[in-house]
Amino acid sequence: MTQSRLFDAETEVLAQGAVLLRGFALAEIKAVYDTIQQILATAPLRHLITPGGFRMSVAMTNCGQAGWVSDRRGYRYEAKDPRSGKPWPAMPASFASLSNRAAAAAGFPNHTPNVCLINHYQPGARLALHQDRDEGDFSAPIVSVSLGLPATFQFGGDQRNAKTRRYVLESGDVVVWGGPARLAFHGVAPLKDGVHPLTGRCRFNLTFRTAKNIT
Ligand code: MD3
Ligand code: FE
């Protein structure tokens, strides 16, 4: 029974609704990496500009029914890649399957994400503490999958100034964020330099989400 994974040694409950599944994707991580490379051929990585005019150090792209974009006008989900004017690459069935299996293992059955954000970190790239509010539906969990170099993830509370805890996320680790953890503040510390056998000198992170507000 899938739920028994909640008691595995590799499973850590970070907070109510936040479950770290260490190595959950390890057996399929090379296939995930190869699929990312296929997506990048159609929708290349890009450094988005924040509404405040700063270039994000993390590069990103998307697949699925919509993609997250940022520019001087704000943050939003768009059905088409503004670079190409074409729809984002479809969500691969293998991605949806991985996300569904992880969500179920964390106690969130019936998880059907419609978008996948692909983040790319080179040494020094970071994500400042933030909440993910652009989806417009906070009842659905977010599933995150890490590939390549390890990253120090910062997990805080409902308020920006709440204490943060740090977790190192390694290649193949999956985290599910739902329930009361869905709107927690979180960030990623500057990526430390290194070389990983799968990805080389970088890290990828996938986040599977349910976006309701699509323009
Ligand atoms: C906790 N990405 O893309 S994934 C993001 O490693 C983002 O690239 C990070 O934060 C990364 O928005 C962290 C883990 C994560 C994702 C979404 C969350 C943690 C979360 C939403 C709510 C609470
Ligand atoms: Fe986030």
PDB file of C-alpha atoms and ligand atoms in Angstrom:
ATOM      1  CA  MET A   1       0.000   0.000   0.000  1.00  0.00           C
ATOM      2  CA  THR A   2       1.423   3.352  -1.107  1.00  0.00           C
ATOM      3  CA  GLN A   3       0.683   5.069   2.196  1.00  0.00           C
ATOM      4  CA  SER A   4       3.187   2.807   3.976  1.00  0.00           C
ATOM      5  CA  ARG A   5       5.915   4.902   2.366  1.00  0.00           C
ATOM      6  CA  LEU A   6       5.011   7.563   4.940  1.00  0.00           C
ATOM      7  CA  PHE A   7       6.832   5.383   7.456  1.00  0.00           C
ATOM      8  CA  ASP A   8       9.946   4.668   5.366  1.00  0.00           C
ATOM      9  CA  ALA A   9      13.296   5.802   6.733  1.00  0.00           C
ATOM     10  CA  GLU A  10      13.703   8.018   3.647  1.00  0.00           C
ATOM     11  CA  THR A  11      10.477   9.878   4.340  1.00  0.00           C
ATOM     12  CA  GLU A  12      10.597  13.026   6.444  1.00  0.00           C
ATOM     13  CA  VAL A  13       7.625  15.190   7.411  1.00  0.00           C
ATOM     14  CA  LEU A  14       8.993  18.769   7.360  1.00  0.00           C
ATOM     15  CA  ALA A  15       5.754  20.371   8.533  1.00  0.00           C
ATOM     16  CA  GLN A  16       2.061  19.619   8.365  1.00  0.00           C
ATOM     17  CA  GLY A  17       1.444  18.982   4.625  1.00  0.00           C
ATOM     18  CA  ALA A  18       5.138  19.070   3.639  1.00  0.00           C
ATOM     19  CA  VAL A  19       6.729  15.682   2.982  1.00  0.00           C
ATOM     20  CA  LEU A  20      10.310  15.029   1.817  1.00  0.00           C
ATOM     21  CA  LEU A  21      10.639  11.742  -0.107  1.00  0.00           C
ATOM     22  CA  ARG A  22      14.387  11.181  -0.269  1.00  0.00           C
ATOM     23  CA  GLY A  23      15.462   9.403  -3.467  1.00  0.00           C
ATOM     24  CA  PHE A  24      11.886   8.874  -4.627  1.00  0.00           C
ATOM     25  CA  ALA A  25      12.800   9.670  -8.267  1.00  0.00           C
ATOM     26  CA  LEU A  26      16.300   8.172  -8.271  1.00  0.00           C
ATOM     27  CA  ALA A  27      15.430   5.093 -10.353  1.00  0.00           C
ATOM     28  CA  GLU A  28      14.002   7.275 -13.142  1.00  0.00           C
ATOM     29  CA  ILE A  29      16.210  10.374 -12.798  1.00  0.00           C
ATOM     30  CA  LYS A  30      18.221   9.781 -15.995  1.00  0.00           C
ATOM     31  CA  ALA A  31      14.983   9.457 -17.959  1.00  0.00           C
ATOM     32  CA  VAL A  32      13.677  12.666 -16.349  1.00  0.00           C
ATOM     33  CA  TYR A  33      16.904  14.440 -17.325  1.00  0.00           C
ATOM     34  CA  ASP A  34      16.654  13.235 -20.942  1.00  0.00           C
ATOM     35  CA  THR A  35      13.045  14.410 -21.116  1.00  0.00           C
ATOM     36  CA  ILE A  36      14.046  17.848 -19.795  1.00  0.00           C
ATOM     37  CA  GLN A  37      16.625  18.098 -22.609  1.00  0.00           C
ATOM     38  CA  GLN A  38      13.887  17.363 -25.177  1.00  0.00           C
ATOM     39  CA  ILE A  39      11.696  20.121 -23.723  1.00  0.00           C
ATOM     40  CA  LEU A  40      14.596  22.604 -23.769  1.00  0.00           C
ATOM     41  CA  ALA A  41      15.021  22.041 -27.521  1.00  0.00           C
ATOM     42  CA  THR A  42      11.518  23.543 -28.048  1.00  0.00           C
ATOM     43  CA  ALA A  43      11.298  25.945 -25.094  1.00  0.00           C
ATOM     44  CA  PRO A  44      14.845  27.062 -24.193  1.00  0.00           C
ATOM     45  CA  LEU A  45      15.877  28.160 -20.710  1.00  0.00           C
ATOM     46  CA  ARG A  46      15.716  31.910 -20.159  1.00  0.00           C
ATOM     47  CA  HIS A  47      16.460  34.386 -17.365  1.00  0.00           C
ATOM     48  CA  LEU A  48      13.193  36.229 -16.712  1.00  0.00           C
ATOM     49  CA  ILE A  49      12.988  39.854 -15.586  1.00  0.00           C
ATOM     50  CA  THR A  50      11.148  40.547 -12.332  1.00  0.00           C
ATOM     51  CA  PRO A  51       8.443  43.249 -12.224  1.00  0.00           C
ATOM     52  CA  GLY A  52      11.045  45.362 -10.372  1.00  0.00           C
ATOM     53  CA  GLY A  53      13.429  45.088 -13.338  1.00  0.00           C
ATOM     54  CA  PHE A  54      15.941  42.544 -12.010  1.00  0.00           C
ATOM     55  CA  ARG A  55      17.201  39.597 -14.059  1.00  0.00           C
ATOM     56  CA  MET A  56      16.583  36.343 -12.178  1.00  0.00           C
ATOM     57  CA  SER A  57      19.759  34.348 -11.517  1.00  0.00           C
ATOM     58  CA  VAL A  58      17.764  31.130 -11.976  1.00  0.00           C
ATOM     59  CA  ALA A  59      16.970  30.335 -15.634  1.00  0.00           C
ATOM     60  CA  MET A  60      13.661  28.632 -16.357  1.00  0.00           C
ATOM     61  CA  THR A  61      11.163  27.265 -18.838  1.00  0.00           C
ATOM     62  CA  ASN A  62       7.877  25.346 -18.656  1.00  0.00           C
ATOM     63  CA  CYS A  63       5.830  22.496 -20.052  1.00  0.00           C
ATOM     64  CA  GLY A  64       2.133  21.725 -19.765  1.00  0.00           C
ATOM     65  CA  GLN A  65      -1.068  23.694 -20.429  1.00  0.00           C
ATOM     66  CA  ALA A  66       0.537  26.953 -19.315  1.00  0.00           C
ATOM     67  CA  GLY A  67       3.845  28.415 -18.225  1.00  0.00           C
ATOM     68  CA  TRP A  68       4.877  30.804 -15.478  1.00  0.00           C
ATOM     69  CA  VAL A  69       6.274  34.044 -16.853  1.00  0.00           C
ATOM     70  CA  SER A  70       7.590  37.252 -15.324  1.00  0.00           C
ATOM     71  CA  ASP A  71       8.287  40.638 -16.888  1.00  0.00           C
ATOM     72  CA  ARG A  72       7.833  44.349 -16.081  1.00  0.00           C
ATOM     73  CA  ARG A  73       4.032  43.780 -16.157  1.00  0.00           C
ATOM     74  CA  GLY A  74       4.077  41.166 -13.378  1.00  0.00           C
ATOM     75  CA  TYR A  75       3.995  37.409 -12.692  1.00  0.00           C
ATOM     76  CA  ARG A  76       1.395  35.202 -14.378  1.00  0.00           C
ATOM     77  CA  TYR A  77       0.638  31.915 -16.138  1.00  0.00           C
ATOM     78  CA  GLU A  78       0.379  32.106 -19.938  1.00  0.00           C
ATOM     79  CA  ALA A  79      -0.860  29.414 -22.337  1.00  0.00           C
ATOM     80  CA  LYS A  80       1.817  30.301 -24.902  1.00  0.00           C
ATOM     81  CA  ASP A  81       5.567  30.769 -24.665  1.00  0.00           C
ATOM     82  CA  PRO A  82       6.057  34.506 -25.263  1.00  0.00           C
ATOM     83  CA  ARG A  83       9.409  33.721 -26.939  1.00  0.00           C
ATOM     84  CA  SER A  84       7.939  31.559 -29.699  1.00  0.00           C
ATOM     85  CA  GLY A  85       4.273  32.570 -29.642  1.00  0.00           C
ATOM     86  CA  LYS A  86       3.502  28.832 -29.585  1.00  0.00           C
ATOM     87  CA  PRO A  87       1.975  26.660 -26.840  1.00  0.00           C
ATOM     88  CA  TRP A  88       4.432  25.313 -24.278  1.00  0.00           C
ATOM     89  CA  PRO A  89       5.597  21.723 -24.885  1.00  0.00           C
ATOM     90  CA  ALA A  90       3.006  19.242 -23.606  1.00  0.00           C
ATOM     91  CA  MET A  91       3.407  17.673 -20.169  1.00  0.00           C
ATOM     92  CA  PRO A  92       5.130  14.314 -20.799  1.00  0.00           C
ATOM     93  CA  ALA A  93       3.099  11.348 -19.478  1.00  0.00           C
ATOM     94  CA  SER A  94       6.177  10.186 -17.557  1.00  0.00           C
ATOM     95  CA  PHE A  95       6.298  13.557 -15.706  1.00  0.00           C
ATOM     96  CA  ALA A  96       2.604  13.434 -14.783  1.00  0.00           C
ATOM     97  CA  SER A  97       3.064   9.858 -13.590  1.00  0.00           C
ATOM     98  CA  LEU A  98       6.032  10.714 -11.358  1.00  0.00           C
ATOM     99  CA  SER A  99       4.202  13.687  -9.861  1.00  0.00           C
ATOM    100  CA  ASN A 100       1.047  11.636  -9.239  1.00  0.00           C
ATOM    101  CA  ARG A 101       2.959   8.796  -7.570  1.00  0.00           C
ATOM    102  CA  ALA A 102       4.860  11.189  -5.300  1.00  0.00           C
ATOM    103  CA  ALA A 103       1.734  13.104  -4.295  1.00  0.00           C
ATOM    104  CA  ALA A 104      -0.060   9.837  -3.499  1.00  0.00           C
ATOM    105  CA  ALA A 105       2.897   8.636  -1.408  1.00  0.00           C
ATOM    106  CA  ALA A 106       2.671  11.888   0.580  1.00  0.00           C
ATOM    107  CA  GLY A 107      -1.059  11.489   1.179  1.00  0.00           C
ATOM    108  CA  PHE A 108      -2.438  13.597  -1.702  1.00  0.00           C
ATOM    109  CA  PRO A 109      -4.308  11.276  -4.101  1.00  0.00           C
ATOM    110  CA  ASN A 110      -5.996  12.619  -7.278  1.00  0.00           C
ATOM    111  CA  HIS A 111      -3.208  15.116  -7.925  1.00  0.00           C
ATOM    112  CA  THR A 112      -3.475  16.247 -11.568  1.00  0.00           C
ATOM    113  CA  PRO A 113      -1.000  19.075 -12.235  1.00  0.00           C
ATOM    114  CA  ASN A 114      -1.449  21.017 -15.482  1.00  0.00           C
ATOM    115  CA  VAL A 115       1.901  22.818 -15.476  1.00  0.00           C
ATOM    116  CA  CYS A 116       5.542  21.989 -14.790  1.00  0.00           C
ATOM    117  CA  LEU A 117       8.099  24.746 -14.110  1.00  0.00           C
ATOM    118  CA  ILE A 118      11.692  23.821 -14.943  1.00  0.00           C
ATOM    119  CA  ASN A 119      14.272  25.794 -12.958  1.00  0.00           C
ATOM    120  CA  HIS A 120      17.983  25.720 -13.828  1.00  0.00           C
ATOM    121  CA  TYR A 121      20.672  26.750 -11.329  1.00  0.00           C
ATOM    122  CA  GLN A 122      24.289  27.447 -12.162  1.00  0.00           C
ATOM    123  CA  PRO A 123      26.793  28.096  -9.346  1.00  0.00           C
ATOM    124  CA  GLY A 124      25.712  31.219  -7.435  1.00  0.00           C
ATOM    125  CA  ALA A 125      22.095  31.140  -8.647  1.00  0.00           C
ATOM    126  CA  ARG A 126      19.538  31.532  -5.864  1.00  0.00           C
ATOM    127  CA  LEU A 127      15.867  32.097  -5.160  1.00  0.00           C
ATOM    128  CA  ALA A 128      14.980  34.703  -2.552  1.00  0.00           C
ATOM    129  CA  LEU A 129      12.382  33.822   0.069  1.00  0.00           C
ATOM    130  CA  HIS A 130       8.912  33.876  -1.571  1.00  0.00           C
ATOM    131  CA  GLN A 131       5.438  32.352  -1.622  1.00  0.00           C
ATOM    132  CA  ASP A 132       3.927  30.670  -4.698  1.00  0.00           C
ATOM    133  CA  ARG A 133       0.588  32.474  -5.102  1.00  0.00           C
ATOM    134  CA  ASP A 134       0.166  32.851  -8.862  1.00  0.00           C
ATOM    135  CA  GLU A 135      -1.619  29.510  -9.355  1.00  0.00           C
ATOM    136  CA  GLY A 136      -4.915  30.798  -7.952  1.00  0.00           C
ATOM    137  CA  ASP A 137      -5.696  27.385  -6.414  1.00  0.00           C
ATOM    138  CA  PHE A 138      -4.014  26.590  -3.134  1.00  0.00           C
ATOM    139  CA  SER A 139      -5.985  23.414  -2.420  1.00  0.00           C
ATOM    140  CA  ALA A 140      -3.734  21.466  -4.821  1.00  0.00           C
ATOM    141  CA  PRO A 141      -0.244  20.478  -3.627  1.00  0.00           C
ATOM    142  CA  ILE A 142       2.999  21.356  -5.433  1.00  0.00           C
ATOM    143  CA  VAL A 143       5.415  18.495  -6.152  1.00  0.00           C
ATOM    144  CA  SER A 144       9.113  19.327  -6.556  1.00  0.00           C
ATOM    145  CA  VAL A 145      11.806  17.061  -8.067  1.00  0.00           C
ATOM    146  CA  SER A 146      15.536  17.847  -7.784  1.00  0.00           C
ATOM    147  CA  LEU A 147      18.246  16.796 -10.272  1.00  0.00           C
ATOM    148  CA  GLY A 148      22.006  17.294 -10.247  1.00  0.00           C
ATOM    149  CA  LEU A 149      24.016  19.355  -7.763  1.00  0.00           C
ATOM    150  CA  PRO A 150      22.650  19.535  -4.205  1.00  0.00           C
ATOM    151  CA  ALA A 151      20.968  22.750  -3.045  1.00  0.00           C
ATOM    152  CA  THR A 152      20.229  24.193   0.376  1.00  0.00           C
ATOM    153  CA  PHE A 153      16.507  24.758   0.520  1.00  0.00           C
ATOM    154  CA  GLN A 154      15.068  27.240   3.047  1.00  0.00           C
ATOM    155  CA  PHE A 155      11.644  26.504   4.454  1.00  0.00           C
ATOM    156  CA  GLY A 156       9.898  29.123   6.570  1.00  0.00           C
ATOM    157  CA  GLY A 157       6.423  29.848   7.820  1.00  0.00           C
ATOM    158  CA  ASP A 158       3.335  31.832   6.826  1.00  0.00           C
ATOM    159  CA  GLN A 159       5.110  35.125   7.516  1.00  0.00           C
ATOM    160  CA  ARG A 160       8.214  36.314   5.682  1.00  0.00           C
ATOM    161  CA  ASN A 161      10.009  36.999   8.977  1.00  0.00           C
ATOM    162  CA  ALA A 162       9.344  33.528  10.464  1.00  0.00           C
ATOM    163  CA  LYS A 163      12.369  31.379  11.276  1.00  0.00           C
ATOM    164  CA  THR A 164      13.586  29.227   8.375  1.00  0.00           C
ATOM    165  CA  ARG A 165      14.862  25.679   8.480  1.00  0.00           C
ATOM    166  CA  ARG A 166      17.408  24.419   5.968  1.00  0.00           C
ATOM    167  CA  TYR A 167      17.336  21.131   4.079  1.00  0.00           C
ATOM    168  CA  VAL A 168      19.812  19.886   1.502  1.00  0.00           C
ATOM    169  CA  LEU A 169      17.925  18.608  -1.549  1.00  0.00           C
ATOM    170  CA  GLU A 170      19.837  16.069  -3.617  1.00  0.00           C
ATOM    171  CA  SER A 171      19.366  14.542  -7.034  1.00  0.00           C
ATOM    172  CA  GLY A 172      16.310  12.273  -6.993  1.00  0.00           C
ATOM    173  CA  ASP A 173      14.741  13.899  -3.920  1.00  0.00           C
ATOM    174  CA  VAL A 174      11.053  14.785  -4.190  1.00  0.00           C
ATOM    175  CA  VAL A 175       9.136  17.141  -1.897  1.00  0.00           C
ATOM    176  CA  VAL A 176       5.360  17.465  -1.747  1.00  0.00           C
ATOM    177  CA  TRP A 177       3.902  20.741  -0.409  1.00  0.00           C
ATOM    178  CA  GLY A 178       0.222  20.739   0.359  1.00  0.00           C
ATOM    179  CA  GLY A 179      -2.338  21.649   2.953  1.00  0.00           C
ATOM    180  CA  PRO A 180      -1.101  24.242   5.456  1.00  0.00           C
ATOM    181  CA  ALA A 181       2.434  24.134   3.920  1.00  0.00           C
ATOM    182  CA  ARG A 182       1.225  25.230   0.488  1.00  0.00           C
ATOM    183  CA  LEU A 183       1.658  28.957   1.194  1.00  0.00           C
ATOM    184  CA  ALA A 184       4.811  28.713   3.298  1.00  0.00           C
ATOM    185  CA  PHE A 185       7.690  31.070   2.499  1.00  0.00           C
ATOM    186  CA  HIS A 186      10.644  29.251   0.932  1.00  0.00           C
ATOM    187  CA  GLY A 187      13.838  29.910  -0.999  1.00  0.00           C
ATOM    188  CA  VAL A 188      17.084  28.395  -2.275  1.00  0.00           C
ATOM    189  CA  ALA A 189      20.553  29.480  -1.078  1.00  0.00           C
ATOM    190  CA  PRO A 190      23.201  30.310  -3.730  1.00  0.00           C
ATOM    191  CA  LEU A 191      24.185  27.065  -5.487  1.00  0.00           C
ATOM    192  CA  LYS A 192      27.626  25.829  -4.490  1.00  0.00           C
ATOM    193  CA  ASP A 193      29.965  24.995  -7.348  1.00  0.00           C
ATOM    194  CA  GLY A 194      30.572  21.333  -8.146  1.00  0.00           C
ATOM    195  CA  VAL A 195      30.208  18.686 -10.824  1.00  0.00           C
ATOM    196  CA  HIS A 196      27.397  16.142 -10.821  1.00  0.00           C
ATOM    197  CA  PRO A 197      27.589  12.948 -12.922  1.00  0.00           C
ATOM    198  CA  LEU A 198      24.072  13.462 -14.327  1.00  0.00           C
ATOM    199  CA  THR A 199      23.952  17.216 -14.998  1.00  0.00           C
ATOM    200  CA  GLY A 200      27.522  18.523 -14.786  1.00  0.00           C
ATOM    201  CA  ARG A 201      27.928  21.943 -13.133  1.00  0.00           C
ATOM    202  CA  CYS A 202      24.259  22.699 -12.492  1.00  0.00           C
ATOM    203  CA  ARG A 203      21.010  21.768 -10.800  1.00  0.00           C
ATOM    204  CA  PHE A 204      17.500  21.402 -12.207  1.00  0.00           C
ATOM    205  CA  ASN A 205      14.287  21.563 -10.211  1.00  0.00           C
ATOM    206  CA  LEU A 206      10.869  20.617 -11.529  1.00  0.00           C
ATOM    207  CA  THR A 207       7.703  21.857  -9.826  1.00  0.00           C
ATOM    208  CA  PHE A 208       4.357  20.329 -10.751  1.00  0.00           C
ATOM    209  CA  ARG A 209       1.435  22.662 -10.111  1.00  0.00           C
ATOM    210  CA  THR A 210      -2.253  23.206 -10.706  1.00  0.00           C
ATOM    211  CA  ALA A 211      -2.713  26.675 -12.236  1.00  0.00           C
ATOM    212  CA  LYS A 212      -6.199  28.122 -12.451  1.00  0.00           C
ATOM    213  CA  ASN A 213      -5.416  31.683 -13.554  1.00  0.00           C
ATOM    214  CA  ILE A 214      -4.198  31.283 -17.149  1.00  0.00           C
ATOM    215  CA  THR A 215      -4.047  34.227 -19.551  1.00  0.00           C
TER     216      THR A 215
HETATM  217  C1  MD3 B   1       7.141  25.218  -0.433  1.00  0.00           C
HETATM  218  N1  MD3 B   1      11.591  26.384  -6.552  1.00  0.00           N
HETATM  219  O1  MD3 B   1       9.983  27.447  -8.466  1.00  0.00           O
HETATM  220  S1  MD3 B   1      11.246  23.673  -5.004  1.00  0.00           S
HETATM  221  C2  MD3 B   1       9.753  27.776  -7.281  1.00  0.00           C
HETATM  222  O2  MD3 B   1      14.372  24.405  -5.876  1.00  0.00           O
HETATM  223  C3  MD3 B   1      10.635  27.254  -6.212  1.00  0.00           C
HETATM  224  O3  MD3 B   1      13.801  25.529  -7.617  1.00  0.00           O
HETATM  225  C4  MD3 B   1      12.600  25.926  -5.649  1.00  0.00           C
HETATM  226  O4  MD3 B   1      10.481  27.627  -5.092  1.00  0.00           O
HETATM  227  C5  MD3 B   1      13.659  25.225  -6.437  1.00  0.00           C
HETATM  228  O5  MD3 B   1       8.817  28.501  -6.940  1.00  0.00           O
HETATM  229  C6  MD3 B   1      12.092  25.125  -4.545  1.00  0.00           C
HETATM  230  C7  MD3 B   1      10.411  23.389  -3.515  1.00  0.00           C
HETATM  231  C8  MD3 B   1       9.132  24.146  -3.293  1.00  0.00           C
HETATM  232  C9  MD3 B   1       8.315  24.506  -4.336  1.00  0.00           C
HETATM  233  C10 MD3 B   1       7.105  25.116  -4.081  1.00  0.00           C
HETATM  234  C11 MD3 B   1       6.697  25.342  -2.770  1.00  0.00           C
HETATM  235  C12 MD3 B   1       8.749  24.397  -2.029  1.00  0.00           C
HETATM  236  C13 MD3 B   1       7.532  24.989  -1.737  1.00  0.00           C
HETATM  237  C14 MD3 B   1       5.448  25.926  -2.468  1.00  0.00           C
HETATM  238  C15 MD3 B   1       5.064  26.106  -1.160  1.00  0.00           C
HETATM  239  C16 MD3 B   1       5.916  25.764  -0.133  1.00  0.00           C
HETATM  240 FE    FE B   2       8.530  28.626  -4.949  1.00  0.00          FE
END
